[in-house]
Coordinates of C-alpha atoms in Angstrom, one line a residue:
M6 CA -138.4 -83.5 133.2
W7 CA -138.6 -79.9 131.8
T8 CA -135.4 -78.9 133.8
R9 CA -133.5 -81.7 132.3
I10 CA -134.5 -80.7 128.7
K11 CA -133.5 -77.1 129.4
S12 CA -130.1 -78.1 130.8
W13 CA -129.5 -80.4 127.9
A14 CA -130.5 -77.6 125.3
L15 CA -128.2 -75.3 127.1
V16 CA -125.3 -77.7 126.9
F17 CA -126.0 -78.3 123.4
W18 CA -126.1 -74.5 122.5
R19 CA -122.8 -74.0 124.3
T20 CA -121.2 -76.8 122.4
M21 CA -122.4 -75.5 119.2
R22 CA -121.1 -71.9 119.9
R23 CA -117.8 -73.0 121.3
P24 CA -114.9 -73.3 118.7
S25 CA -114.1 -77.0 117.8
V26 CA -111.6 -78.5 120.3
H27 CA -112.4 -82.2 119.9
Y28 CA -113.0 -82.4 116.3
S29 CA -110.4 -81.9 113.5
L30 CA -111.2 -79.6 110.6
G31 CA -111.2 -82.5 108.2
F32 CA -113.8 -84.4 110.3
L33 CA -116.1 -81.2 110.3
T34 CA -115.5 -80.8 106.5
L35 CA -116.4 -84.5 105.8
G36 CA -119.4 -84.2 108.2
G37 CA -120.6 -81.1 106.2
F38 CA -120.0 -82.8 103.0
I39 CA -122.1 -85.9 104.1
A40 CA -124.9 -83.8 105.4
G41 CA -124.9 -81.8 102.0
V42 CA -125.2 -85.1 100.1
I43 CA -128.0 -86.3 102.4
F44 CA -129.7 -82.9 102.0
W45 CA -129.3 -82.9 98.2
G46 CA -130.6 -86.4 98.0
A47 CA -133.6 -85.6 100.0
F48 CA -134.3 -82.4 98.1
N49 CA -134.0 -84.0 94.6
T50 CA -136.1 -87.0 95.9
A51 CA -138.8 -84.7 97.0
L52 CA -138.5 -82.7 93.8
E53 CA -139.0 -85.7 91.6
A54 CA -141.7 -87.1 93.7
T55 CA -143.8 -83.9 93.0
N56 CA -143.0 -84.5 89.3
T57 CA -145.0 -87.3 88.6
E58 CA -148.5 -87.8 87.0
A59 CA -149.7 -89.5 90.3
F60 CA -148.8 -86.5 92.2
C61 CA -150.4 -84.3 89.7
T62 CA -153.6 -86.3 89.8
G63 CA -153.7 -86.8 93.5
C64 CA -156.1 -83.8 94.0
H65 CA -159.6 -84.3 92.7
E66 CA -159.5 -80.8 91.0
M67 CA -156.9 -82.1 88.4
R68 CA -158.0 -85.8 88.5
D69 CA -161.7 -85.1 87.9
N70 CA -161.2 -82.2 85.4
V71 CA -158.1 -81.8 83.1
F72 CA -156.9 -85.4 83.5
Q73 CA -160.1 -86.7 82.3
E74 CA -159.8 -84.5 79.2
L75 CA -156.2 -85.7 78.7
K76 CA -157.4 -89.3 78.5
T77 CA -159.3 -88.6 75.4
T78 CA -156.5 -87.1 73.4
I79 CA -153.7 -88.6 71.3
H80 CA -151.1 -87.4 73.8
Y81 CA -152.6 -90.1 76.2
T82 CA -153.5 -93.0 73.9
N83 CA -152.2 -93.5 70.4
R84 CA -151.0 -96.2 68.0
S85 CA -147.2 -96.0 69.1
G86 CA -147.9 -96.1 72.8
V87 CA -145.7 -93.0 73.5
R88 CA -147.7 -91.1 76.1
A89 CA -147.2 -87.5 77.6
T90 CA -147.6 -87.1 81.3
C91 CA -148.7 -84.1 83.2
P92 CA -145.1 -82.9 83.9
D93 CA -144.0 -83.7 80.3
C94 CA -146.1 -80.7 79.4
H95 CA -146.2 -78.5 82.4
V96 CA -142.8 -78.9 84.0
P97 CA -139.5 -77.9 82.2
H98 CA -136.8 -80.6 82.0
D99 CA -133.8 -78.3 82.6
W100 CA -133.2 -78.0 86.4
T101 CA -133.2 -74.2 86.8
D102 CA -136.3 -73.9 84.8
K103 CA -137.8 -76.7 86.7
I104 CA -137.1 -75.0 90.1
A105 CA -138.6 -71.7 88.7
R106 CA -141.8 -73.6 87.6
K107 CA -142.1 -75.4 91.0
M108 CA -142.0 -72.0 92.8
Q109 CA -144.6 -70.8 90.4
A110 CA -146.6 -73.8 91.3
S111 CA -146.8 -72.9 95.0
K112 CA -149.5 -70.5 94.0
E113 CA -151.5 -73.5 92.7
V114 CA -151.0 -75.2 96.1
W115 CA -152.3 -72.0 97.7
G116 CA -155.4 -72.4 95.6
K117 CA -155.8 -75.9 96.6
I118 CA -155.8 -75.0 100.3
F119 CA -158.3 -72.2 100.0
G120 CA -160.6 -74.1 97.6
T121 CA -160.3 -71.7 94.6
I122 CA -161.3 -74.5 92.2
D123 CA -162.4 -77.3 94.5
T124 CA -165.8 -77.7 92.4
R125 CA -166.4 -78.4 88.9
E126 CA -168.4 -75.0 88.7
K127 CA -165.4 -73.1 90.1
F128 CA -163.1 -74.8 87.8
L129 CA -165.2 -73.8 84.9
D130 CA -165.4 -70.3 86.1
H131 CA -161.6 -69.9 86.3
R132 CA -160.8 -72.1 83.2
L133 CA -160.0 -69.3 81.0
E134 CA -157.8 -67.5 83.4
L135 CA -155.9 -70.9 84.2
A136 CA -155.5 -71.5 80.4
E137 CA -154.3 -68.0 79.7
H138 CA -151.5 -68.4 82.5
E139 CA -150.3 -71.6 80.9
W140 CA -150.4 -70.1 77.3
T141 CA -148.7 -67.1 78.4
R142 CA -146.1 -69.3 80.2
L143 CA -145.5 -71.5 77.0
K144 CA -145.4 -68.5 74.7
A145 CA -142.5 -66.9 76.9
N146 CA -140.5 -70.0 76.9
D147 CA -141.0 -70.7 73.1
S148 CA -143.1 -73.8 73.8
L149 CA -140.1 -75.5 75.5
E150 CA -142.0 -78.5 76.8
C151 CA -143.7 -79.0 73.3
R152 CA -140.3 -78.9 71.7
N153 CA -138.9 -81.5 74.1
C154 CA -140.8 -84.0 71.8
H155 CA -141.7 -82.1 68.8
N156 CA -138.5 -80.6 67.3
Y157 CA -139.2 -78.5 64.0
T158 CA -135.8 -79.7 62.5
S159 CA -136.9 -83.2 62.9
M160 CA -140.3 -82.9 61.3
D161 CA -140.8 -84.7 57.9
L162 CA -143.0 -82.0 56.3
T163 CA -143.6 -84.4 53.4
R164 CA -145.5 -86.7 55.7
Q165 CA -147.9 -83.9 56.9
S166 CA -150.9 -82.5 55.2
S167 CA -150.0 -79.8 52.7
R168 CA -151.7 -77.2 55.0
A169 CA -150.0 -78.2 58.0
A170 CA -146.5 -78.5 56.4
E171 CA -147.1 -75.1 55.0
I172 CA -148.1 -73.6 58.3
H173 CA -145.0 -75.3 60.1
K174 CA -142.7 -74.1 57.6
R175 CA -144.0 -70.5 57.6
W176 CA -144.4 -69.9 61.2
L177 CA -142.2 -72.4 63.0
G178 CA -139.3 -72.4 60.5
S179 CA -139.2 -68.6 60.6
G180 CA -139.5 -68.5 64.3
E181 CA -142.2 -65.8 64.1
K182 CA -144.6 -68.2 66.1
T183 CA -144.4 -70.9 68.5
C184 CA -146.4 -74.2 69.1
I185 CA -148.9 -72.8 71.5
D186 CA -149.8 -69.9 69.3
C187 CA -151.8 -72.5 67.1
H188 CA -152.1 -75.6 69.2
K189 CA -154.3 -74.3 72.2
G190 CA -156.5 -77.1 73.5
I191 CA -154.4 -79.9 72.0
A192 CA -154.5 -81.9 75.3
H193 CA -157.4 -80.3 77.1
H194 CA -160.7 -78.8 76.3
L195 CA -160.6 -75.1 75.4
P196 CA -162.3 -72.6 77.7
D197 CA -165.1 -70.4 76.2
M198 CA -163.2 -68.6 73.6
A199 CA -166.0 -66.0 72.6
G200 CA -164.5 -62.6 72.4
I201 CA -160.9 -63.7 72.6
P202 CA -158.7 -62.7 69.7
Q203 CA -157.2 -65.7 67.8
G204 CA -153.8 -65.6 66.2

């Protein structure tokens, strides 16, 4: 049996190395195109499968900690029925930004494998560090995920409280600050902020 497998592998390798005698360039091009479409479809399917709330809450670390907090906020339940899911806030919509974020998220998978936050106590111990990573990411991209739903140019400042309207006009309108500068803890509980400068 082993000899047969070895001989088949040898024939396959020789065939793959030999210039094409039996197949036309058109056939090989078409085959490559079809293989590319299949690969791209499988890649995109896998990418979108990992971009769902069901996937995000598939591990108990997220389901039992931050997802439970999200359920108590206006981003989860509100009078209009519009709801933000995990990827809406944590994964950019543009393809190149999304791929970069997915590569970043591989560190989170590493943490899952090695149990960095596999208990509530460990999660709370790392909460500030995790939050700071996310705040830094949102600050760097000008709160891109927030702005997918909350666009300053579409805000009706007359329907906001005078304080909120004034702050939005002063800081968002001028571009001096971004959403995450003021709205930390909007969808999840804040970590212990003692000794952390606010602003």
